[in-house]
Amino acid sequence: MEPPAKRRKSKVDTAPPRKINSRDSTRVPEKTIEKAVKTEPVAQKTRRAPARKIKDEDGSFKVEPPSNWDTIYATVKKMREANPTAPVDTMGCAELYWRASSPRDRRFQTLVALMLSSQTKDTVTAVAMQRLHTELGDGEAPLIETSMIKEEPDEDTFKLEKPLRDSTLNLENILAVSPERLNELIGKVGFHNNKTKYIKAAAIILRDQYQSDIPSTAEELMKLPGVGPKMAYLCMSAAWGKHEGIGVDVHVHRITNLWGWNKTKTPEDTRKALESWLPKDKWHEINKLLVGLGQTVCLPVGRKCGDCDLAGTKLCKSEIRGLVSSRKVDAKEESVEGGVEVKIEGE
């Protein structure tokens, strides 16, 4: 056998490495790059800001409204007016009085509807009010002469009964009815046991202290059992036509916080925050506006952002991007001069 071949040694260049002249390099110095690139100012993004207090030079404070609030408000108002199909539009508490009743009884009916509405859907409240209007007392309300009817019933409102017969829901019948019977009539509403006690107790107070009518101030209304700020201010608007405060329920509280108008933890905090900057001519309508939005589009669970006119406008900071509209769309062809026009109609 032959011995293994020996490895050959290669010559290693021990000379120091040659210095590269910077003139020979093709690399552009960093300073040159900085000069070559033109820097353009980045457009500042409009920052959404909630309402905030600003101190004036004289030491007083004023509240600056949230950014773009008026655009958001106008957009939602237009959307709601175009499609008034929310339960609150036809079965809200302001719609549940009896058209043929006296003004005093109407005010009392509005107060009772508001007391029943807490933690209860509008549809359930409307059914309970229907029973009170027709089944209290002996269930046989007296007929009303046509000349006594102050206004014609609105065809778009919830049909309670033919307006030629008076309602059985009045203060006298509430005072006379037994708690058990009243509880039976309103048994579908939330917390009906407590509401039975509140309504009976309130009726006694109204008889003894307010000449069988309801109080004409929010402060006095809030002294009644079971009546809080929301009910009091809504009652003042619906029953007396006085808009002294904003009725803030869970929908108004939730949606205004979603929009970033305020950072509040309770509906009462939201009311105070809104009243500090919202124009007073909107205090009455904002409740129905946002309650309807919360019932149909901006739901507590499963918001339908694709159906909202604020979608894609970057006005709503809580928008869930990418949601497609759930509204049905129909394409109709119509013959027009020069061809066929296709019209897209959404429900």
Tab-separated table of C-alpha atoms in Angstrom:
chain	number	residue	atom	x	y	z
A	1	MET	CA	0.000	0.000	0.000
A	2	GLU	CA	1.173	3.492	-0.786
A	3	PRO	CA	1.476	5.995	2.076
A	4	PRO	CA	-1.131	8.834	2.073
A	5	ALA	CA	-0.174	11.951	0.151
A	6	LYS	CA	1.073	14.843	2.211
A	7	ARG	CA	-0.815	18.127	2.234
A	8	ARG	CA	0.800	20.905	0.310
A	9	LYS	CA	1.440	24.182	2.091
A	10	SER	CA	0.052	27.256	0.353
A	11	LYS	CA	1.805	30.563	0.499
A	12	VAL	CA	0.133	33.105	2.750
A	13	ASP	CA	0.394	36.793	1.939
A	14	THR	CA	1.637	38.428	5.128
A	15	ALA	CA	1.562	41.968	3.693
A	16	PRO	CA	-0.755	44.449	5.500
A	17	PRO	CA	-4.119	45.097	3.781
A	18	ARG	CA	-4.175	47.884	1.273
A	19	LYS	CA	-6.022	51.023	2.374
A	20	ILE	CA	-8.947	51.875	0.142
A	21	ASN	CA	-9.059	55.436	-0.975
A	22	SER	CA	-12.402	57.049	-0.230
A	23	ARG	CA	-12.324	58.544	-3.710
A	24	ASP	CA	-12.371	55.073	-5.227
A	25	SER	CA	-15.484	54.026	-3.218
A	26	THR	CA	-18.876	54.104	-4.929
A	27	ARG	CA	-20.707	54.521	-1.610
A	28	VAL	CA	-22.338	57.913	-1.133
A	29	PRO	CA	-21.594	59.498	2.235
A	30	GLU	CA	-24.507	59.783	4.667
A	31	LYS	CA	-24.390	63.559	4.583
A	32	THR	CA	-24.797	63.485	0.820
A	33	ILE	CA	-27.881	61.249	1.147
A	34	GLU	CA	-29.470	63.587	3.664
A	35	LYS	CA	-29.028	66.496	1.283
A	36	ALA	CA	-30.319	64.561	-1.706
A	37	VAL	CA	-33.578	63.440	-0.064
A	38	LYS	CA	-36.198	66.148	0.078
A	39	THR	CA	-38.097	66.141	3.354
A	40	GLU	CA	-41.786	67.038	3.135
A	41	PRO	CA	-43.863	67.940	6.189
A	42	VAL	CA	-46.230	65.129	7.229
A	43	ALA	CA	-49.854	66.215	7.302
A	44	GLN	CA	-51.094	66.265	10.862
A	45	LYS	CA	-54.044	63.955	11.492
A	46	THR	CA	-57.115	65.657	12.946
A	47	ARG	CA	-57.322	64.417	16.496
A	48	ARG	CA	-60.700	63.528	17.927
A	49	ALA	CA	-61.056	65.131	21.310
A	50	PRO	CA	-63.867	64.902	23.853
A	51	ALA	CA	-65.487	67.951	25.377
A	52	ARG	CA	-63.079	69.759	27.699
A	53	LYS	CA	-62.980	72.729	30.017
A	54	ILE	CA	-60.987	75.777	28.938
A	55	LYS	CA	-60.054	78.607	31.268
A	56	ASP	CA	-60.665	82.106	29.935
A	57	GLU	CA	-58.491	85.119	30.637
A	58	ASP	CA	-60.940	86.360	33.259
A	59	GLY	CA	-60.588	83.103	35.196
A	60	SER	CA	-63.957	81.649	34.203
A	61	PHE	CA	-64.304	78.273	32.515
A	62	LYS	CA	-66.088	77.359	29.331
A	63	VAL	CA	-66.594	73.922	27.811
A	64	GLU	CA	-65.293	73.307	24.328
A	65	PRO	CA	-67.523	70.831	22.417
A	66	PRO	CA	-66.054	67.596	21.016
A	67	SER	CA	-64.475	67.853	17.596
A	68	ASN	CA	-66.855	67.218	14.668
A	69	TRP	CA	-69.821	66.707	16.987
A	70	ASP	CA	-72.140	68.754	14.774
A	71	THR	CA	-71.268	66.707	11.679
A	72	ILE	CA	-71.895	63.456	13.552
A	73	TYR	CA	-75.187	64.771	14.936
A	74	ALA	CA	-76.447	65.988	11.562
A	75	THR	CA	-75.487	62.708	9.860
A	76	VAL	CA	-77.291	60.565	12.424
A	77	LYS	CA	-80.348	62.842	12.457
A	78	LYS	CA	-80.688	62.626	8.684
A	79	MET	CA	-80.276	58.840	8.787
A	80	ARG	CA	-82.902	58.439	11.518
A	81	GLU	CA	-85.405	60.742	9.797
A	82	ALA	CA	-85.057	58.741	6.581
A	83	ASN	CA	-85.878	55.470	8.349
A	84	PRO	CA	-87.929	56.003	11.538
A	85	THR	CA	-88.536	52.311	12.257
A	86	ALA	CA	-87.113	51.987	15.774
A	87	PRO	CA	-89.484	50.872	18.556
A	88	VAL	CA	-89.033	54.244	20.277
A	89	ASP	CA	-90.453	55.997	17.199
A	90	THR	CA	-93.894	54.434	17.644
A	91	MET	CA	-93.901	52.942	21.150
A	92	GLY	CA	-91.760	55.334	23.155
A	93	CYS	CA	-93.168	56.679	26.419
A	94	ALA	CA	-94.069	59.999	24.820
A	95	GLU	CA	-96.401	58.142	22.427
A	96	LEU	CA	-98.326	56.025	24.946
A	97	TYR	CA	-100.811	58.544	26.340
A	98	TRP	CA	-104.492	58.176	25.426
A	99	ARG	CA	-105.462	60.603	22.686
A	100	ALA	CA	-108.994	61.192	24.013
A	101	SER	CA	-108.058	61.739	27.655
A	102	SER	CA	-107.994	65.091	29.423
A	103	PRO	CA	-104.662	66.973	29.620
A	104	ARG	CA	-104.350	66.091	33.314
A	105	ASP	CA	-104.870	62.373	32.639
A	106	ARG	CA	-102.459	62.469	29.688
A	107	ARG	CA	-99.726	63.836	31.908
A	108	PHE	CA	-100.374	61.109	34.474
A	109	GLN	CA	-100.336	58.436	31.757
A	110	THR	CA	-96.989	59.710	30.478
A	111	LEU	CA	-95.536	59.539	33.986
A	112	VAL	CA	-96.805	55.967	34.464
A	113	ALA	CA	-95.367	54.923	31.083
A	114	LEU	CA	-91.966	56.287	32.091
A	115	MET	CA	-92.089	54.502	35.439
A	116	LEU	CA	-92.872	51.229	33.652
A	117	SER	CA	-90.161	51.714	31.017
A	118	SER	CA	-87.149	51.280	33.293
A	119	GLN	CA	-85.235	48.086	32.410
A	120	THR	CA	-88.021	47.196	29.965
A	121	LYS	CA	-88.241	47.118	26.168
A	122	ASP	CA	-90.536	49.649	24.520
A	123	THR	CA	-92.693	46.897	23.030
A	124	VAL	CA	-93.316	45.367	26.473
A	125	THR	CA	-94.062	48.768	28.011
A	126	ALA	CA	-96.576	49.492	25.243
A	127	VAL	CA	-98.448	46.235	25.892
A	128	ALA	CA	-98.597	46.953	29.638
A	129	MET	CA	-99.915	50.452	28.939
A	130	GLN	CA	-102.541	48.989	26.618
A	131	ARG	CA	-103.841	46.842	29.471
A	132	LEU	CA	-103.899	49.786	31.875
A	133	HIS	CA	-105.773	51.884	29.310
A	134	THR	CA	-108.470	49.248	28.846
A	135	GLU	CA	-108.611	46.960	31.907
A	136	LEU	CA	-108.345	49.141	35.010
A	137	GLY	CA	-111.437	49.632	37.144
A	138	ASP	CA	-114.371	47.726	35.699
A	139	GLY	CA	-112.709	47.816	32.273
A	140	GLU	CA	-115.531	49.928	30.830
A	141	ALA	CA	-114.313	53.474	30.239
A	142	PRO	CA	-116.902	56.186	29.516
A	143	LEU	CA	-117.467	57.379	25.973
A	144	ILE	CA	-116.048	60.785	25.043
A	145	GLU	CA	-117.867	63.301	22.873
A	146	THR	CA	-116.042	64.118	19.661
A	147	SER	CA	-115.970	67.814	20.582
A	148	MET	CA	-113.875	67.005	23.659
A	149	ILE	CA	-111.062	65.465	21.596
A	150	LYS	CA	-108.333	68.085	21.357
A	151	GLU	CA	-106.416	66.461	18.516
A	152	GLU	CA	-106.786	63.667	16.025
A	153	PRO	CA	-104.825	60.485	16.710
A	154	ASP	CA	-101.579	60.207	14.806
A	155	GLU	CA	-101.808	57.395	12.283
A	156	ASP	CA	-98.122	56.605	12.713
A	157	THR	CA	-98.259	56.170	16.476
A	158	PHE	CA	-98.985	53.023	18.414
A	159	LYS	CA	-102.674	52.150	18.127
A	160	LEU	CA	-103.943	51.809	21.676
A	161	GLU	CA	-107.706	51.908	21.057
A	162	LYS	CA	-110.316	53.908	19.187
A	163	PRO	CA	-110.157	57.457	20.580
A	164	LEU	CA	-113.929	57.768	21.111
A	165	ARG	CA	-113.710	55.885	24.417
A	166	ASP	CA	-111.734	57.291	27.323
A	167	SER	CA	-108.868	55.455	28.979
A	168	THR	CA	-109.282	53.574	32.234
A	169	LEU	CA	-105.803	54.738	33.259
A	170	ASN	CA	-106.244	57.725	35.539
A	171	LEU	CA	-105.244	58.674	39.057
A	172	GLU	CA	-108.585	57.690	40.579
A	173	ASN	CA	-108.481	54.151	39.174
A	174	ILE	CA	-104.854	53.671	40.260
A	175	LEU	CA	-105.812	54.719	43.794
A	176	ALA	CA	-108.754	52.306	43.773
A	177	VAL	CA	-107.087	49.254	42.218
A	178	SER	CA	-105.584	46.630	44.511
A	179	PRO	CA	-101.804	46.119	44.402
A	180	GLU	CA	-102.370	42.507	43.322
A	181	ARG	CA	-104.504	43.506	40.341
A	182	LEU	CA	-102.124	46.293	39.304
A	183	ASN	CA	-99.188	43.899	39.550
A	184	GLU	CA	-101.052	41.459	37.312
A	185	LEU	CA	-101.705	44.094	34.651
A	186	ILE	CA	-98.055	45.206	34.478
A	187	GLY	CA	-96.592	41.767	35.154
A	188	LYS	CA	-94.552	41.610	31.926
A	189	VAL	CA	-92.399	44.677	32.638
A	190	GLY	CA	-89.099	44.435	34.452
A	191	PHE	CA	-89.185	44.718	38.266
A	192	HIS	CA	-92.998	44.854	38.195
A	193	ASN	CA	-93.271	44.145	41.937
A	194	ASN	CA	-91.319	47.284	42.827
A	195	LYS	CA	-93.056	49.346	40.153
A	196	THR	CA	-96.445	48.387	41.567
A	197	LYS	CA	-95.394	49.827	44.935
A	198	TYR	CA	-93.917	52.953	43.327
A	199	ILE	CA	-97.013	53.715	41.231
A	200	LYS	CA	-99.405	53.225	44.153
A	201	ALA	CA	-97.268	55.380	46.463
A	202	ALA	CA	-96.829	58.087	43.824
A	203	ALA	CA	-100.589	58.217	43.237
A	204	ILE	CA	-101.211	58.991	46.919
A	205	ILE	CA	-98.591	61.778	46.856
A	206	LEU	CA	-100.126	63.299	43.713
A	207	ARG	CA	-103.579	63.274	45.289
A	208	ASP	CA	-102.476	64.770	48.593
A	209	GLN	CA	-99.808	67.250	47.491
A	210	TYR	CA	-100.376	68.150	43.823
A	211	GLN	CA	-104.169	68.405	43.403
A	212	SER	CA	-104.239	65.016	41.600
A	213	ASP	CA	-101.884	66.286	38.875
A	214	ILE	CA	-98.191	65.590	38.348
A	215	PRO	CA	-95.475	68.045	39.518
A	216	SER	CA	-94.488	70.732	37.041
A	217	THR	CA	-90.767	70.770	37.896
A	218	ALA	CA	-88.069	68.140	37.484
A	219	GLU	CA	-86.993	68.556	41.099
A	220	GLU	CA	-90.493	67.757	42.378
A	221	LEU	CA	-90.859	64.825	39.986
A	222	MET	CA	-87.630	63.306	41.286
A	223	LYS	CA	-89.104	63.271	44.793
A	224	LEU	CA	-91.655	60.688	43.659
A	225	PRO	CA	-90.757	57.046	44.388
A	226	GLY	CA	-89.124	55.291	41.442
A	227	VAL	CA	-88.497	58.492	39.462
A	228	GLY	CA	-84.909	59.468	38.662
A	229	PRO	CA	-83.349	62.260	36.580
A	230	LYS	CA	-83.887	60.512	33.240
A	231	MET	CA	-87.613	59.979	33.839
A	232	ALA	CA	-88.064	63.448	35.307
A	233	TYR	CA	-86.523	65.309	32.360
A	234	LEU	CA	-88.286	63.139	29.769
A	235	CYS	CA	-91.571	63.677	31.613
A	236	MET	CA	-91.046	67.438	31.684
A	237	SER	CA	-90.584	67.416	27.898
A	238	ALA	CA	-93.406	65.018	27.007
A	239	ALA	CA	-95.998	66.061	29.599
A	240	TRP	CA	-95.320	69.777	30.098
A	241	GLY	CA	-93.390	70.735	26.949
A	242	LYS	CA	-90.523	72.082	29.062
A	243	HIS	CA	-87.032	70.995	28.034
A	244	GLU	CA	-85.044	71.565	31.213
A	245	GLY	CA	-82.577	68.698	30.946
A	246	ILE	CA	-81.433	65.755	28.836
A	247	GLY	CA	-82.973	62.349	29.429
A	248	VAL	CA	-79.963	60.035	29.330
A	249	ASP	CA	-80.581	56.304	29.249
A	250	VAL	CA	-78.166	53.450	28.545
A	251	HIS	CA	-78.245	54.075	24.773
A	252	VAL	CA	-77.376	57.778	25.021
A	253	HIS	CA	-74.708	57.025	27.629
A	254	ARG	CA	-73.159	54.205	25.590
A	255	ILE	CA	-73.213	55.825	22.147
A	256	THR	CA	-71.833	59.222	23.199
A	257	ASN	CA	-68.959	57.414	24.896
A	258	LEU	CA	-68.381	55.322	21.758
A	259	TRP	CA	-68.143	58.544	19.764
A	260	GLY	CA	-65.653	59.955	22.242
A	261	TRP	CA	-67.871	62.881	23.192
A	262	ASN	CA	-67.318	62.191	26.862
A	263	LYS	CA	-65.536	59.771	29.164
A	264	THR	CA	-68.180	59.038	31.764
A	265	LYS	CA	-69.092	56.045	33.883
A	266	THR	CA	-72.788	56.617	34.593
A	267	PRO	CA	-75.779	58.024	32.662
A	268	GLU	CA	-76.064	60.837	35.201
A	269	ASP	CA	-72.432	61.839	34.589
A	270	THR	CA	-73.168	61.756	30.858
A	271	ARG	CA	-76.184	64.033	31.322
A	272	LYS	CA	-74.115	66.633	33.137
A	273	ALA	CA	-71.335	66.383	30.555
A	274	LEU	CA	-73.709	66.810	27.597
A	275	GLU	CA	-75.622	69.687	29.166
A	276	SER	CA	-72.357	71.583	29.643
A	277	TRP	CA	-71.907	72.089	25.881
A	278	LEU	CA	-74.784	70.677	23.786
A	279	PRO	CA	-77.064	73.469	22.474
A	280	LYS	CA	-80.299	73.555	24.450
A	281	ASP	CA	-82.487	73.244	21.353
A	282	LYS	CA	-81.208	69.677	21.010
A	283	TRP	CA	-81.814	68.578	24.601
A	284	HIS	CA	-85.255	67.182	23.814
A	285	GLU	CA	-84.588	65.365	20.552
A	286	ILE	CA	-81.234	63.755	21.346
A	287	ASN	CA	-82.813	61.048	23.501
A	288	LYS	CA	-85.156	59.736	20.808
A	289	LEU	CA	-82.434	60.189	18.196
A	290	LEU	CA	-79.838	58.047	19.951
A	291	VAL	CA	-82.243	55.552	21.517
A	292	GLY	CA	-83.526	54.755	18.028
A	293	LEU	CA	-79.966	54.458	16.735
A	294	GLY	CA	-79.133	52.107	19.593
A	295	GLN	CA	-82.209	49.971	18.937
A	296	THR	CA	-81.628	49.511	15.200
A	297	VAL	CA	-77.987	50.036	14.188
A	298	CYS	CA	-75.600	50.757	17.059
A	299	LEU	CA	-76.755	47.774	19.103
A	300	PRO	CA	-75.303	46.979	22.538
A	301	VAL	CA	-74.159	43.615	21.156
A	302	GLY	CA	-73.368	43.094	17.474
A	303	ARG	CA	-73.191	46.658	16.182
A	304	LYS	CA	-74.207	47.028	12.521
A	305	CYS	CA	-71.571	49.560	11.538
A	306	GLY	CA	-72.066	48.701	7.862
A	307	ASP	CA	-75.621	50.065	8.075
A	308	CYS	CA	-74.580	53.361	9.668
A	309	ASP	CA	-74.077	56.510	7.605
A	310	LEU	CA	-71.018	57.290	9.728
A	311	ALA	CA	-69.254	54.216	8.308
A	312	GLY	CA	-66.137	55.114	6.362
A	313	THR	CA	-66.219	58.779	7.380
A	314	LYS	CA	-63.657	58.354	10.193
A	315	LEU	CA	-66.014	60.317	12.435
A	316	CYS	CA	-66.855	57.406	14.733
A	317	LYS	CA	-63.753	56.294	16.579
A	318	SER	CA	-65.406	53.002	17.584
A	319	GLU	CA	-66.386	51.925	14.076
A	320	ILE	CA	-65.818	48.243	13.365
A	321	ARG	CA	-64.195	48.368	9.935
A	322	GLY	CA	-65.084	45.932	7.183
A	323	LEU	CA	-68.705	45.261	8.179
A	324	VAL	CA	-70.956	44.998	5.131
A	325	SER	CA	-74.413	46.527	5.141
A	326	SER	CA	-77.142	44.076	6.109
A	327	ARG	CA	-79.818	46.097	4.350
A	328	LYS	CA	-81.465	44.401	1.376
A	329	VAL	CA	-80.661	46.035	-1.932
A	330	ASP	CA	-82.905	45.772	-5.003
A	331	ALA	CA	-81.809	46.654	-8.514
A	332	LYS	CA	-84.558	47.964	-10.781
A	333	GLU	CA	-84.224	48.668	-14.474
A	334	GLU	CA	-86.081	51.558	-16.001
A	335	SER	CA	-86.138	52.588	-19.655
A	336	VAL	CA	-84.776	56.065	-20.170
A	337	GLU	CA	-83.820	58.045	-23.194
A	338	GLY	CA	-80.615	56.653	-24.623
A	339	GLY	CA	-80.622	53.327	-22.789
A	340	VAL	CA	-81.553	51.603	-19.554
A	341	GLU	CA	-81.038	53.154	-16.133
A	342	VAL	CA	-80.446	50.860	-13.173
A	343	LYS	CA	-81.674	52.162	-9.836
A	344	ILE	CA	-80.380	50.699	-6.597
A	345	GLU	CA	-82.858	50.836	-3.753
A	346	GLY	CA	-82.076	49.827	-0.193
A	347	GLU	CA	-84.583	49.056	2.506
